[in-house]
Amino acid sequence: MSLNGQYDDDNIFAKIIRGEMPCVKVYEDEHTLAFMDVFPQSEGHTLVIPKNEKARNLLEVGPKALGRLIGTVQRISRAVNTALSPDGIVVTQFNGAPAGQTVFHLHMHIIPRYEGTTLGGHASGEMADMDKLNVLAEKIKTAL
Ligand code: 5GP
């Protein structure tokens, strides 16, 4: 899918928001939802999405919703730092398939980096162990 196009109500994150698909939730408020990435690039890889916007990418979101989104990204990043003590945190966001986007509902990645640990592939590899993701999510939640 290109940078420009129609929002698909049946994308996986829209289904997660509607409760039609499960997720390992870290945080939720009226406007945003944070949950564990099921193909984590590193331990603690978390995604943050707006709940009420039909925005596929950064270009399509309203400024208010974007402000709320980045506010939650900061909040979760701080909790990840407290909970997991990474050596660094990468915050990324892709717009359009050629840029690396694979799910077309706006989202931001929070990817903790640990010295000496190689970053896993993007949206690839084996699905994470759900018990492990739940343990990580609990740690992050406790630090919120
Ligand atoms: P993008 O490639 O669009 O920037 O990122 C999409 C992210 O969603 C990828 O990191 C991928 O691992 C993750 N992902 C894909 N399908 C699912 C899913 O069903 N549940 C969760 N929690 N993450 C997903």
GROMACS .gro file of C-alpha atoms and ligand atoms in nm:
model
  168
    1MET     CA    1   0.000   0.000   0.000
    2SER     CA    2   0.131   0.344  -0.086
    3LEU     CA    3   0.153   0.657   0.119
    4ASN     CA    4  -0.180   0.778  -0.016
    5GLY     CA    5  -0.496   0.571  -0.003
    6GLN     CA    6  -0.808   0.475   0.187
    7TYR     CA    7  -0.817   0.377   0.554
    8ASP     CA    8  -0.914   0.009   0.585
    9ASP     CA    9  -1.147  -0.050   0.882
   10ASP     CA   10  -1.039  -0.413   0.889
   11ASN     CA   11  -0.670  -0.350   0.950
   12ILE     CA   12  -0.530  -0.544   1.245
   13PHE     CA   13  -0.496  -0.244   1.479
   14ALA     CA   14  -0.855  -0.132   1.409
   15LYS     CA   15  -0.962  -0.483   1.511
   16ILE     CA   16  -0.754  -0.460   1.829
   17ILE     CA   17  -0.919  -0.124   1.915
   18ARG     CA   18  -1.266  -0.277   1.863
   19GLY     CA   19  -1.170  -0.576   2.079
   20GLU     CA   20  -1.206  -0.818   1.788
   21MET     CA   21  -0.841  -0.921   1.813
   22PRO     CA   22  -0.644  -0.974   2.136
   23CYS     CA   23  -0.343  -0.771   2.239
   24VAL     CA   24  -0.109  -0.764   2.538
   25LYS     CA   25  -0.214  -0.426   2.671
   26VAL     CA   26   0.025  -0.193   2.853
   27TYR     CA   27  -0.182   0.123   2.882
   28GLU     CA   28  -0.512   0.266   2.761
   29ASP     CA   29  -0.689   0.599   2.798
   30GLU     CA   30  -0.974   0.767   2.612
   31HIS     CA   31  -0.759   0.852   2.310
   32THR     CA   32  -0.464   0.612   2.294
   33LEU     CA   33  -0.372   0.248   2.340
   34ALA     CA   34  -0.029   0.094   2.404
   35PHE     CA   35   0.042  -0.277   2.362
   36MET     CA   36   0.331  -0.517   2.309
   37ASP     CA   37   0.451  -0.583   1.953
   38VAL     CA   38   0.404  -0.955   1.880
   39PHE     CA   39   0.713  -0.960   1.657
   40PRO     CA   40   0.939  -0.763   1.891
   41GLN     CA   41   1.265  -0.624   1.757
   42SER     CA   42   1.395  -0.614   2.113
   43GLU     CA   43   1.275  -0.702   2.462
   44GLY     CA   44   0.999  -0.456   2.555
   45HIS     CA   45   0.910  -0.340   2.200
   46THR     CA   46   0.582  -0.155   2.249
   47LEU     CA   47   0.339   0.010   2.005
   48VAL     CA   48   0.124   0.317   2.070
   49ILE     CA   49  -0.181   0.398   1.855
   50PRO     CA   50  -0.456   0.659   1.847
   51LYS     CA   51  -0.797   0.503   1.915
   52ASN     CA   52  -1.035   0.748   1.755
   53GLU     CA   53  -0.859   0.848   1.432
   54LYS     CA   54  -0.892   0.683   1.092
   55ALA     CA   55  -0.536   0.785   1.011
   56ARG     CA   56  -0.309   0.546   0.823
   57ASN     CA   57  -0.003   0.754   0.888
   58LEU     CA   58   0.144   1.076   1.025
   59LEU     CA   59   0.015   1.280   0.732
   60GLU     CA   60  -0.349   1.197   0.805
   61VAL     CA   61  -0.377   1.255   1.180
   62GLY     CA   62  -0.516   1.570   1.339
   63PRO     CA   63  -0.277   1.779   1.553
   64LYS     CA   64  -0.469   1.724   1.875
   65ALA     CA   65  -0.469   1.346   1.836
   66LEU     CA   66  -0.101   1.357   1.740
   67GLY     CA   67  -0.022   1.552   2.056
   68ARG     CA   68  -0.204   1.294   2.266
   69LEU     CA   69  -0.027   1.012   2.084
   70ILE     CA   70   0.320   1.152   2.144
   71GLY     CA   71   0.225   1.225   2.506
   72THR     CA   72   0.147   0.857   2.555
   73VAL     CA   73   0.468   0.762   2.371
   74GLN     CA   74   0.667   0.968   2.620
   75ARG     CA   75   0.477   0.819   2.914
   76ILE     CA   76   0.536   0.461   2.796
   77SER     CA   77   0.901   0.534   2.710
   78ARG     CA   78   0.960   0.656   3.064
   79ALA     CA   79   0.792   0.346   3.206
   80VAL     CA   80   0.997   0.120   2.976
   81ASN     CA   81   1.311   0.295   3.099
   82THR     CA   82   1.216   0.243   3.463
   83ALA     CA   83   1.094  -0.114   3.415
   84LEU     CA   84   1.358  -0.257   3.183
   85SER     CA   85   1.662  -0.030   3.223
   86PRO     CA   86   1.761  -0.030   2.855
   87ASP     CA   87   2.075   0.150   2.737
   88GLY     CA   88   1.875   0.344   2.478
   89ILE     CA   89   1.523   0.377   2.336
   90VAL     CA   90   1.440   0.415   1.967
   91VAL     CA   91   1.106   0.576   1.879
   92THR     CA   92   1.010   0.517   1.515
   93GLN     CA   93   0.715   0.559   1.285
   94PHE     CA   94   0.686   0.458   0.916
   95ASN     CA   95   0.471   0.615   0.645
   96GLY     CA   96   0.387   0.399   0.342
   97ALA     CA   97   0.507   0.053   0.242
   98PRO     CA   98   0.829   0.173   0.075
   99ALA     CA   99   0.919   0.336   0.407
  100GLY     CA  100   0.869   0.006   0.590
  101GLN     CA  101   0.507   0.037   0.706
  102THR     CA  102   0.322  -0.294   0.723
  103VAL     CA  103   0.010  -0.206   0.927
  104PHE     CA  104  -0.188   0.089   0.796
  105HIS     CA  105  -0.320   0.243   1.116
  106LEU     CA  106  -0.091   0.514   1.253
  107HIS     CA  107   0.139   0.379   1.526
  108MET     CA  108   0.464   0.461   1.694
  109HIS     CA  109   0.723   0.204   1.793
  110ILE     CA  110   0.903   0.222   2.127
  111ILE     CA  111   1.206  -0.006   2.091
  112PRO     CA  112   1.440  -0.042   2.389
  113ARG     CA  113   1.804  -0.098   2.294
  114TYR     CA  114   2.047  -0.298   2.503
  115GLU     CA  115   2.422  -0.265   2.454
  116GLY     CA  116   2.568  -0.573   2.288
  117THR     CA  117   2.227  -0.694   2.166
  118THR     CA  118   2.148  -0.694   1.794
  119LEU     CA  119   1.818  -0.548   1.683
  120GLY     CA  120   1.574  -0.808   1.547
  121GLY     CA  121   1.413  -0.781   1.203
  122HIS     CA  122   1.121  -0.546   1.148
  123ALA     CA  123   0.776  -0.714   1.151
  124SER     CA  124   0.936  -1.052   1.088
  125GLY     CA  125   1.065  -1.366   1.253
  126GLU     CA  126   0.881  -1.578   1.504
  127MET     CA  127   0.587  -1.455   1.705
  128ALA     CA  128   0.685  -1.379   2.064
  129ASP     CA  129   0.599  -1.609   2.349
  130MET     CA  130   0.277  -1.467   2.499
  131ASP     CA  131   0.374  -1.549   2.858
  132LYS     CA  132   0.698  -1.354   2.812
  133LEU     CA  133   0.511  -1.058   2.661
  134ASN     CA  134   0.267  -1.060   2.953
  135VAL     CA  135   0.553  -1.052   3.204
  136LEU     CA  136   0.713  -0.756   3.020
  137ALA     CA  137   0.379  -0.573   2.997
  138GLU     CA  138   0.322  -0.618   3.371
  139LYS     CA  139   0.667  -0.475   3.447
  140ILE     CA  140   0.600  -0.172   3.225
  141LYS     CA  141   0.251  -0.122   3.374
  142THR     CA  142   0.394  -0.126   3.724
  143ALA     CA  143   0.632   0.154   3.624
  144LEU     CA  144   0.362   0.379   3.476
  1455GP     P1  145   0.493  -0.113   1.081
  1455GP     O1  146   0.569  -0.213   0.997
  1455GP     O2  147   0.359  -0.088   1.017
  1455GP     O3  148   0.568   0.009   1.117
  1455GP     O4  149   0.469  -0.184   1.218
  1455GP     C1  150   0.371  -0.278   1.243
  1455GP     C2  151   0.413  -0.351   1.367
  1455GP     O5  152   0.303  -0.427   1.411
  1455GP     C3  153   0.528  -0.449   1.342
  1455GP     O6  154   0.634  -0.419   1.431
  1455GP     C4  155   0.467  -0.585   1.369
  1455GP     O7  156   0.556  -0.671   1.433
  1455GP     C5  157   0.347  -0.552   1.455
  1455GP     N1  158   0.234  -0.640   1.440
  1455GP     C6  159   0.187  -0.697   1.326
  1455GP     N2  160   0.075  -0.768   1.352
  1455GP     C7  161   0.052  -0.755   1.486
  1455GP     C8  162  -0.049  -0.807   1.572
  1455GP     O8  163  -0.141  -0.878   1.533
  1455GP     N3  164  -0.041  -0.771   1.703
  1455GP     C9  165   0.060  -0.692   1.751
  1455GP     N4  166   0.058  -0.664   1.881
  1455GP     N5  167   0.158  -0.644   1.672
  1455GP    C10  168   0.153  -0.674   1.541
   0.00000   0.00000   0.00000
